[in-house]
Every structure is written in C-alpha cells, then in structure tokens.
PDB file of N, CA and C in Angstrom:
ATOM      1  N   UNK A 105     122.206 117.061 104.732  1.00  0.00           N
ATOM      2  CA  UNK A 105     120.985 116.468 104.220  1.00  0.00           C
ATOM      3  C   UNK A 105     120.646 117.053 102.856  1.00  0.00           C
ATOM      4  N   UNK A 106     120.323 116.436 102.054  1.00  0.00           N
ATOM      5  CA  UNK A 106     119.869 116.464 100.686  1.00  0.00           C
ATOM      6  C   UNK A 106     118.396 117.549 100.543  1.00  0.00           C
ATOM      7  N   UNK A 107     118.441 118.728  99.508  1.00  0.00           N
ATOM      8  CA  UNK A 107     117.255 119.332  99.868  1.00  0.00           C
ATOM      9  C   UNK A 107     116.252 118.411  99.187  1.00  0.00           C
ATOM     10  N   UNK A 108     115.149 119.401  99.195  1.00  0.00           N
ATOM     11  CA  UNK A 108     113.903 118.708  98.175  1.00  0.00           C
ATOM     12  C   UNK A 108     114.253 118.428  96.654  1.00  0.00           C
ATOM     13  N   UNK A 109     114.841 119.991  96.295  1.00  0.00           N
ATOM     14  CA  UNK A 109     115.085 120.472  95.098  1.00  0.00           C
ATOM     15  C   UNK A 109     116.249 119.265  94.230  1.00  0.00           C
ATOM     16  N   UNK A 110     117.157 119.039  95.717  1.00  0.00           N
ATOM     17  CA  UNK A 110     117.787 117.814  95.404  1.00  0.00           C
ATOM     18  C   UNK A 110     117.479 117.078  95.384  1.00  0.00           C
ATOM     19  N   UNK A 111     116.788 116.227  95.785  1.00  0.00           N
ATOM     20  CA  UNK A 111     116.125 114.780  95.795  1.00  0.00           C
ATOM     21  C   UNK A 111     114.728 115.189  94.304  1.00  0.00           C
ATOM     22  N   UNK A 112     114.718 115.634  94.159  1.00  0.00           N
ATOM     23  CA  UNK A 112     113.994 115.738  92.806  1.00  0.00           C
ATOM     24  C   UNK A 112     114.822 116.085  91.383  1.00  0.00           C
ATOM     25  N   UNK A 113     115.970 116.454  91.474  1.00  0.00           N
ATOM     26  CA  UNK A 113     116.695 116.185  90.418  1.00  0.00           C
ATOM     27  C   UNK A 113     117.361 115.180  90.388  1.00  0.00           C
ATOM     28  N   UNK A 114     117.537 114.430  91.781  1.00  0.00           N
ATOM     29  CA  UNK A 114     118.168 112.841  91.726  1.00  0.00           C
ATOM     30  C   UNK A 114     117.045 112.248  90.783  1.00  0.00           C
ATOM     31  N   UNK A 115     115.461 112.077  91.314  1.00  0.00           N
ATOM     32  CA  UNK A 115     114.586 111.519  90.694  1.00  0.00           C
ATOM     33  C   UNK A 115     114.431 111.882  89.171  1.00  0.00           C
ATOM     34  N   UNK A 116     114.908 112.568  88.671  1.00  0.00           N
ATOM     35  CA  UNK A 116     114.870 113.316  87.298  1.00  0.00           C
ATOM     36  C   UNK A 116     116.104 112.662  86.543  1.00  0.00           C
ATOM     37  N   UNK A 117     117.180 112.538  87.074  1.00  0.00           N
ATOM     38  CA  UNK A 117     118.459 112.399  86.787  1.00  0.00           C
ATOM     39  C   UNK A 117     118.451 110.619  86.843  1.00  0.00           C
ATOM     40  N   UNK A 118     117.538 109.698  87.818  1.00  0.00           N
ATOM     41  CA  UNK A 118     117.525 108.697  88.066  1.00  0.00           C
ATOM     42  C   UNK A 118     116.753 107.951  86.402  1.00  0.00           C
ATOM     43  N   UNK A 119     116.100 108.944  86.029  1.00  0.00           N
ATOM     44  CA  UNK A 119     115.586 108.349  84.834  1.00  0.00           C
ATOM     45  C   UNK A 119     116.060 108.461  83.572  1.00  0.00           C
ATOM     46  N   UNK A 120     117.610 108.516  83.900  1.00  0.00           N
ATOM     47  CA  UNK A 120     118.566 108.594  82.409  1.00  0.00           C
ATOM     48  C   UNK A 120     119.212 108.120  82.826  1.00  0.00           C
ATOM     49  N   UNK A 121     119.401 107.060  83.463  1.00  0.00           N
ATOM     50  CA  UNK A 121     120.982 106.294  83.799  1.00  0.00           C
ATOM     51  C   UNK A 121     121.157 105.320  82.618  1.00  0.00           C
ATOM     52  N   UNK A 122     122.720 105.598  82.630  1.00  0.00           N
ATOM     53  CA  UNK A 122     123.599 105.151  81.333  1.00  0.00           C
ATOM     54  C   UNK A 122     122.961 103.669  81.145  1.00  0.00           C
ATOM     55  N   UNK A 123     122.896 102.809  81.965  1.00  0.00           N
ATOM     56  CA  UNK A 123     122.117 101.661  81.604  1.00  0.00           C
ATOM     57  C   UNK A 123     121.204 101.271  82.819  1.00  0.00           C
ATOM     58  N   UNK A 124     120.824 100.008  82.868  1.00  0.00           N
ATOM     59  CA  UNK A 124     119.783  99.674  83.758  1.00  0.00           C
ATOM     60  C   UNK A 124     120.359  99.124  84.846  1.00  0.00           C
ATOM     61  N   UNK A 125     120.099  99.145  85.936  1.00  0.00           N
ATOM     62  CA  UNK A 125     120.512  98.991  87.475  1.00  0.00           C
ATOM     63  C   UNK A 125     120.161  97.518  87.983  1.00  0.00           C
ATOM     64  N   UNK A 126     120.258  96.575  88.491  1.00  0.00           N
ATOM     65  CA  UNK A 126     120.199  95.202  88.704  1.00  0.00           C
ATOM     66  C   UNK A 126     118.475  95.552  89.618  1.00  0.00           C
ATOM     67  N   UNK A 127     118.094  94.144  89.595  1.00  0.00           N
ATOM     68  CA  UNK A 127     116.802  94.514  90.219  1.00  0.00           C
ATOM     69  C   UNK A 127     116.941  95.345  91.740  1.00  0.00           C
ATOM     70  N   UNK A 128     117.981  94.785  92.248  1.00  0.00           N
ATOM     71  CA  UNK A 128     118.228  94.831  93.675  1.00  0.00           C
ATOM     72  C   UNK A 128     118.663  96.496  93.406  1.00  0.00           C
ATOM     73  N   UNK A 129     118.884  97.061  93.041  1.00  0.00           N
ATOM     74  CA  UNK A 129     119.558  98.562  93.068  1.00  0.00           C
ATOM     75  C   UNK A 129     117.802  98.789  92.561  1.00  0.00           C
ATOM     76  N   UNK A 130     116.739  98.493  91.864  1.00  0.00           N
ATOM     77  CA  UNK A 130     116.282  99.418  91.373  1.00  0.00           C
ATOM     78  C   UNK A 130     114.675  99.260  92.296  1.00  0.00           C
ATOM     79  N   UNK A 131     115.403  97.812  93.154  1.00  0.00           N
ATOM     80  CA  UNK A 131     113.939  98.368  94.645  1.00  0.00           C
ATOM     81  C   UNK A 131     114.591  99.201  95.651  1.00  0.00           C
ATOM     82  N   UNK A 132     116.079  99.072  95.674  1.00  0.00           N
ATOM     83  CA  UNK A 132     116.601 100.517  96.102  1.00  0.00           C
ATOM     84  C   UNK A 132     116.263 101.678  96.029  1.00  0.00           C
ATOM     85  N   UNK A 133     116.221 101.842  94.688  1.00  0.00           N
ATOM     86  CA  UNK A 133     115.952 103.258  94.302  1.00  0.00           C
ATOM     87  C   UNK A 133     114.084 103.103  95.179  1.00  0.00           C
ATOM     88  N   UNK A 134     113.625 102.488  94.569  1.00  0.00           N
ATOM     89  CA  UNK A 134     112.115 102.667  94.691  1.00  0.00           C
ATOM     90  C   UNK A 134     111.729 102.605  95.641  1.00  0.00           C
ATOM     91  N   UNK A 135     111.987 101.736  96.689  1.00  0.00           N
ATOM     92  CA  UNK A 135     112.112 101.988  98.619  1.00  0.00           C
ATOM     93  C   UNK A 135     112.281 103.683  98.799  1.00  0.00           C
ATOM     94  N   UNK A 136     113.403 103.810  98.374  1.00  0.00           N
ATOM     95  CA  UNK A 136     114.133 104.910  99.274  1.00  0.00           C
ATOM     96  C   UNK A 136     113.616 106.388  98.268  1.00  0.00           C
ATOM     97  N   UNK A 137     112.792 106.127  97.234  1.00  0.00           N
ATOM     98  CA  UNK A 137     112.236 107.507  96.948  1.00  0.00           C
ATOM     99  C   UNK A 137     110.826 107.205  97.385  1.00  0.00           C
ATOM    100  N   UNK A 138     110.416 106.113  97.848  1.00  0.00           N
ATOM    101  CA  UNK A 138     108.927 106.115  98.675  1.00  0.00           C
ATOM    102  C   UNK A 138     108.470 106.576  99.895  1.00  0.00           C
ATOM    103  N   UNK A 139     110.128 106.045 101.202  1.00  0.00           N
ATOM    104  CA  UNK A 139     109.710 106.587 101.990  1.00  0.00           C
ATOM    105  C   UNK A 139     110.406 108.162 101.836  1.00  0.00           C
ATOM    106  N   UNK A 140     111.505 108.488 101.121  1.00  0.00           N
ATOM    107  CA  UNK A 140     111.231 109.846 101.317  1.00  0.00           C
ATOM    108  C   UNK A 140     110.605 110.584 100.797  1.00  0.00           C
ATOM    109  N   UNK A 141     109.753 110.419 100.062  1.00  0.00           N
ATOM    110  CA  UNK A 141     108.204 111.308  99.544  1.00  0.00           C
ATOM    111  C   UNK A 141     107.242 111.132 100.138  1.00  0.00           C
ATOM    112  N   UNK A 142     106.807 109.504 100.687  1.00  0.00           N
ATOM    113  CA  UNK A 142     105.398 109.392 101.522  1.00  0.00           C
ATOM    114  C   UNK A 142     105.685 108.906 103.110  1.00  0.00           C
ATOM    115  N   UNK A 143     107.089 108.380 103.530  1.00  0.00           N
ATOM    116  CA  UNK A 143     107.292 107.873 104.672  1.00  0.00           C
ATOM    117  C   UNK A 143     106.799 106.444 105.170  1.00  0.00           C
ATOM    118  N   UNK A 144     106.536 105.984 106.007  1.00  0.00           N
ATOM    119  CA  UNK A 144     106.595 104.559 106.288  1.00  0.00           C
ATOM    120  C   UNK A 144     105.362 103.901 105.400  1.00  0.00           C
ATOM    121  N   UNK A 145     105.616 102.784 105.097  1.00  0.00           N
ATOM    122  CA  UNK A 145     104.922 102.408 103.772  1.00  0.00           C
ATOM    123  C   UNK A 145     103.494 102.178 104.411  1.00  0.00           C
ATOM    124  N   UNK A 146     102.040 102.192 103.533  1.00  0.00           N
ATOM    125  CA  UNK A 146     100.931 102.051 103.909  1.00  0.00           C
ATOM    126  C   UNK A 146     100.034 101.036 103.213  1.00  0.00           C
ATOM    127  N   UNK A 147      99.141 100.720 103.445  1.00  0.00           N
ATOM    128  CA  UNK A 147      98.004  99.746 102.634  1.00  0.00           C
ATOM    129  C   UNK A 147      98.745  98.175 102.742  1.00  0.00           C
ATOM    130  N   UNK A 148      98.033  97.454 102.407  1.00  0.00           N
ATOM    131  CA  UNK A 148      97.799  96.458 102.458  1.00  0.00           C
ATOM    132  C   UNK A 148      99.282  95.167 101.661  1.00  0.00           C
ATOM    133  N   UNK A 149      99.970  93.866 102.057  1.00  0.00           N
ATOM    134  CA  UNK A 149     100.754  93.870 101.168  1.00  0.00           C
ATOM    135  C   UNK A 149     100.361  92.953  99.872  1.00  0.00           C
ATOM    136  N   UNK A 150     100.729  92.966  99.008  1.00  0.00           N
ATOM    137  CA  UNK A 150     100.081  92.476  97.645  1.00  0.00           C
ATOM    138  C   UNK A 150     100.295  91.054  97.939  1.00  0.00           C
ATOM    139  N   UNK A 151      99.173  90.406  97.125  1.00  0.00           N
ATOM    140  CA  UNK A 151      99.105  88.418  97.873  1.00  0.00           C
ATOM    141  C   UNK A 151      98.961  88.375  96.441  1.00  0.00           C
ATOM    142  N   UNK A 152      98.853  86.876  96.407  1.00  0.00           N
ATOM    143  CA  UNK A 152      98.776  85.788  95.196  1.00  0.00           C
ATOM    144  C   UNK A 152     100.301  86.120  94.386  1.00  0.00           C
ATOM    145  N   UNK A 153     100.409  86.095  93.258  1.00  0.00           N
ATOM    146  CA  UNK A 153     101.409  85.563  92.607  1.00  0.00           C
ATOM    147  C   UNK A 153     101.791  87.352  91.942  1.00  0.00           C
ATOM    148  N   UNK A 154     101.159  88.221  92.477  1.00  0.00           N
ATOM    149  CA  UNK A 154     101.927  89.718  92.197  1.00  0.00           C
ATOM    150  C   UNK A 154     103.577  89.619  92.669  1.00  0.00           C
ATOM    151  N   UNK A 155     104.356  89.139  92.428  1.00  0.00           N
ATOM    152  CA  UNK A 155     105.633  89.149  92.785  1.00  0.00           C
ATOM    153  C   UNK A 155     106.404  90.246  92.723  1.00  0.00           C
ATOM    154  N   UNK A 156     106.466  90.728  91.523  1.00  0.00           N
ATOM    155  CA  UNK A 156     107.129  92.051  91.823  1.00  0.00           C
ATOM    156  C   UNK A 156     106.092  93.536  92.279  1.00  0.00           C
ATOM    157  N   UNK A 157     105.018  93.285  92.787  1.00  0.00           N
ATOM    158  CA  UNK A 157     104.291  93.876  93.704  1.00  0.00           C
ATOM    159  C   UNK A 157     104.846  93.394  95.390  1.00  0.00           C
ATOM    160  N   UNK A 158     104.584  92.502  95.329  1.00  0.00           N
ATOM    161  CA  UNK A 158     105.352  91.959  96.656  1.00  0.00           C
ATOM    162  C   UNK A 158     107.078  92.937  97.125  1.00  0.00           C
ATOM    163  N   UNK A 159     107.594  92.161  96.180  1.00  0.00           N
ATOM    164  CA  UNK A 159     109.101  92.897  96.293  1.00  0.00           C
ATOM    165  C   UNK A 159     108.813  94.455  96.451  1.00  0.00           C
ATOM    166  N   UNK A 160     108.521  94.774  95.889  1.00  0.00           N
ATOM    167  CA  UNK A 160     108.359  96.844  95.966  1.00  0.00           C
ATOM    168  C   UNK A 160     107.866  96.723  97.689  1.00  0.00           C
ATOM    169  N   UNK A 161     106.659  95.991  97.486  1.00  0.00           N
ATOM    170  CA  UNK A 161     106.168  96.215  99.076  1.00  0.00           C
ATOM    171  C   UNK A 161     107.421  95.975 100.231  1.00  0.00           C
ATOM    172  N   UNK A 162     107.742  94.917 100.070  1.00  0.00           N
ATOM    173  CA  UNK A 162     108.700  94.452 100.691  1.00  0.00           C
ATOM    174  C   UNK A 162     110.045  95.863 101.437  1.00  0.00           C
ATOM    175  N   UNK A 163     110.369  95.595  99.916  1.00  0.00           N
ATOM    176  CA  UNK A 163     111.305  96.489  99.894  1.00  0.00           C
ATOM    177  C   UNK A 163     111.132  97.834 100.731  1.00  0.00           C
ATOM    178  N   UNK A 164     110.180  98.627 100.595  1.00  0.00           N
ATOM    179  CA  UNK A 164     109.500  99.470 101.130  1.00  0.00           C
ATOM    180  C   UNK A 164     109.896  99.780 102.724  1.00  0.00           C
ATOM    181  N   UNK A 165     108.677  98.694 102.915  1.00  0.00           N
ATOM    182  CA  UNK A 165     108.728  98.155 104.254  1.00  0.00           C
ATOM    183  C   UNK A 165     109.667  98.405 104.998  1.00  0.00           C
ATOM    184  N   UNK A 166     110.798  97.593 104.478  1.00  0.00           N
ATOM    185  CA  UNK A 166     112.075  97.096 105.089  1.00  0.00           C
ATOM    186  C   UNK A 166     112.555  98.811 105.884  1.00  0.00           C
ATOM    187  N   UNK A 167     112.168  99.797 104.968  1.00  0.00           N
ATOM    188  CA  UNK A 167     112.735 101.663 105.612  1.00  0.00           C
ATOM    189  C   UNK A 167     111.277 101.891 106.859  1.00  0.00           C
ATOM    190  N   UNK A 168     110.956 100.747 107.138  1.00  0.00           N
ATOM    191  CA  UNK A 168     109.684 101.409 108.110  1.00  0.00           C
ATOM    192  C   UNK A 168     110.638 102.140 109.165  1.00  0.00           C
ATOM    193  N   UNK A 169     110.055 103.594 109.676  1.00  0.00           N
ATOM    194  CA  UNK A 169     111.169 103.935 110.800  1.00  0.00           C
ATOM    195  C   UNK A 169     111.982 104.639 110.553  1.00  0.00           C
ATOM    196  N   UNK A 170     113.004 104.540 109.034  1.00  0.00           N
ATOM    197  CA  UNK A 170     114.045 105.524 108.690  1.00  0.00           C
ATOM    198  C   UNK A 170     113.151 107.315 108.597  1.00  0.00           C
ATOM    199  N   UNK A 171     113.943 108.141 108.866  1.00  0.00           N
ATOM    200  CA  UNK A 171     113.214 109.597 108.724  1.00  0.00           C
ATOM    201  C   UNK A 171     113.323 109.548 106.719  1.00  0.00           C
ATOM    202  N   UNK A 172     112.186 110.718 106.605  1.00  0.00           N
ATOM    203  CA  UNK A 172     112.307 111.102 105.372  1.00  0.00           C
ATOM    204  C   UNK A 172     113.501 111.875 104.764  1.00  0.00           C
ATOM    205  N   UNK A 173     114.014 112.472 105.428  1.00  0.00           N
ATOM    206  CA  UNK A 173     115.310 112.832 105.585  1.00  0.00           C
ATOM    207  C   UNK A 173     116.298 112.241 104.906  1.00  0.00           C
ATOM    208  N   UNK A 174     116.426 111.239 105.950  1.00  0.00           N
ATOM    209  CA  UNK A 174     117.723 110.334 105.625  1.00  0.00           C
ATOM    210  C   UNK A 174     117.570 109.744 104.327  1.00  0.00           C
ATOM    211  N   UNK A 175     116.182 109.363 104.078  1.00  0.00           N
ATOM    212  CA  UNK A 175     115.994 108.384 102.932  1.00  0.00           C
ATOM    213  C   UNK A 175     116.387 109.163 101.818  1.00  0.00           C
ATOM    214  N   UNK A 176     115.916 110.439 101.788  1.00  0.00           N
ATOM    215  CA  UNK A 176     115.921 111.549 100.915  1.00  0.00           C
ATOM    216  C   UNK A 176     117.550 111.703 100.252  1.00  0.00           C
ATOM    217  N   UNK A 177     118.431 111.935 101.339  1.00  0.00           N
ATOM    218  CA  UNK A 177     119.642 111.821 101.344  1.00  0.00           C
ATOM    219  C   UNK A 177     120.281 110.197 101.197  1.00  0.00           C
ATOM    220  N   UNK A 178     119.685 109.507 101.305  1.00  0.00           N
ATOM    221  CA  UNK A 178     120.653 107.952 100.780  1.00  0.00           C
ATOM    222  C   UNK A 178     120.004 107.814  99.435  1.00  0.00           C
ATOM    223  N   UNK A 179     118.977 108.537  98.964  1.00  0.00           N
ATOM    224  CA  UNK A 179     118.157 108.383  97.238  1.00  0.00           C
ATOM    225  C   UNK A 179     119.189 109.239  96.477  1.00  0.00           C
ATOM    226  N   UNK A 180     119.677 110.183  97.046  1.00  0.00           N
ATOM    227  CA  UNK A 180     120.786 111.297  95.916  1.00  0.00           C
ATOM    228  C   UNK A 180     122.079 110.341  95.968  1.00  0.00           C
ATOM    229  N   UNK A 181     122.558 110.162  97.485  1.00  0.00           N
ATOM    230  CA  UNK A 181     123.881 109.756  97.392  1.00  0.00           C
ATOM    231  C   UNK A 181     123.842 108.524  96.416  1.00  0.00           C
ATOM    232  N   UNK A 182     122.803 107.676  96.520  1.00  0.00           N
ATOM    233  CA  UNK A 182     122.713 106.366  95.188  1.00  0.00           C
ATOM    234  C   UNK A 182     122.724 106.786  94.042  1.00  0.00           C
ATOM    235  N   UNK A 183     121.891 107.555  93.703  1.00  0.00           N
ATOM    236  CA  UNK A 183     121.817 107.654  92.238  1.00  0.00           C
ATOM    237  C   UNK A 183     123.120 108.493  91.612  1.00  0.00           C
ATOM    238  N   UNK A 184     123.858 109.288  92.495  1.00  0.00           N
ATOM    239  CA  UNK A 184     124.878 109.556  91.921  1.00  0.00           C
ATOM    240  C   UNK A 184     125.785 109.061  91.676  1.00  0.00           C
ATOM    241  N   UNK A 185     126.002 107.796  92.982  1.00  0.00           N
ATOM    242  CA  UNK A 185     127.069 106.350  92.526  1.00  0.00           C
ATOM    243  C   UNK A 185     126.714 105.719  91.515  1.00  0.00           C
ATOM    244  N   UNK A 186     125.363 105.550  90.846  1.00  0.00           N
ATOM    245  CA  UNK A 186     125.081 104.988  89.569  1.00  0.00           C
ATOM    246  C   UNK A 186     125.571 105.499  88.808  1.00  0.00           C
ATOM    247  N   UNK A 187     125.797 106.681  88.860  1.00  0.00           N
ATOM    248  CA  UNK A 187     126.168 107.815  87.340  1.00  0.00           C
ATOM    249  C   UNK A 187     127.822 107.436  87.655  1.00  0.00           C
ATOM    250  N   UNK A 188     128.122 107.784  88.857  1.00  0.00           N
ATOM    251  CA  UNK A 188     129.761 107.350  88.854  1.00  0.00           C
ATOM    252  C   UNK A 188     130.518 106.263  88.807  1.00  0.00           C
ATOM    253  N   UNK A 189     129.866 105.152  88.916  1.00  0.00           N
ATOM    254  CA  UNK A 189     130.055 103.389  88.499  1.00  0.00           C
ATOM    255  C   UNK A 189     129.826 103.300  87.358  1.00  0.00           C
ATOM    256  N   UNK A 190     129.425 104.510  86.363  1.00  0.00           N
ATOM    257  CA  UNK A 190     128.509 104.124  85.094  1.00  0.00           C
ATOM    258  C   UNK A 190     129.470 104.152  83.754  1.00  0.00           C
TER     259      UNK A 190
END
C-alpha cells in the first residue's frame, strides 16, 4: 500500500505531467484522490446543466465503498503510468 507521504508526491508529481491526460484519465485522477483523502463521496449531486460538476460527482461516486487505502494506492500506481506512457 502506498504511504501518505506517497500519495502526496503522486499529487505533487500529478501536476507536471508531460502533457494533459484525456478527460477520462483526469476524473480518474480526481475520483481516486477524493476518495483517498475524504472517502465515500458526500453532499448533494450537482443538477441543471453543471456538466462537468456532474461528471466529477459521478465519477466520485462510482469509488463509493473502495477503502482509502486502495484508492490511495491505485492514485500513485496511475500517475506513475502517466509519467511512463509519457
């Protein structure tokens, strides 16, 4: 499992990637450093025409249930395949 220390230099390291990540990789990223910092997603989901409010929510969501843990550890193992696909 990925420590803290690690999953915060992924998040550090996530904000210099060689280029930009397709949308779908980058509600990846944003799911999976949500629930492993706050855990199953909370509040309300965004209505009317917020779309990419929606999607984040969505996305989110979708880890209801995964441990912080794991998420923690599938947020490093990604962002380092970005750097190594890159």
């Amino acid at each position: 499992m990925a420590t803290p220390e690690e999953f915060e230099a992924a998040a550090a390291r996530a904000q210099q990637l060689p280029s930009k990540p397709s949308n779908l990789v980058l509600l990846q990223l944003y799911a999976l450093y949500k629930q492993a910092s706050e855990g199953d997603v909370t509040g309300d989901r965004p209505g009317g025409f917020d779309f990419k409010g929606i999607a984040k929510y969505d996305a989110w969501a979708s880890l209801n249930g995964k441990s912080q843990d794991t998420a923690r550890q599938e947020y490093v193992e990604l962002v380092s395949s970005l750097f190594e696909s890159a």
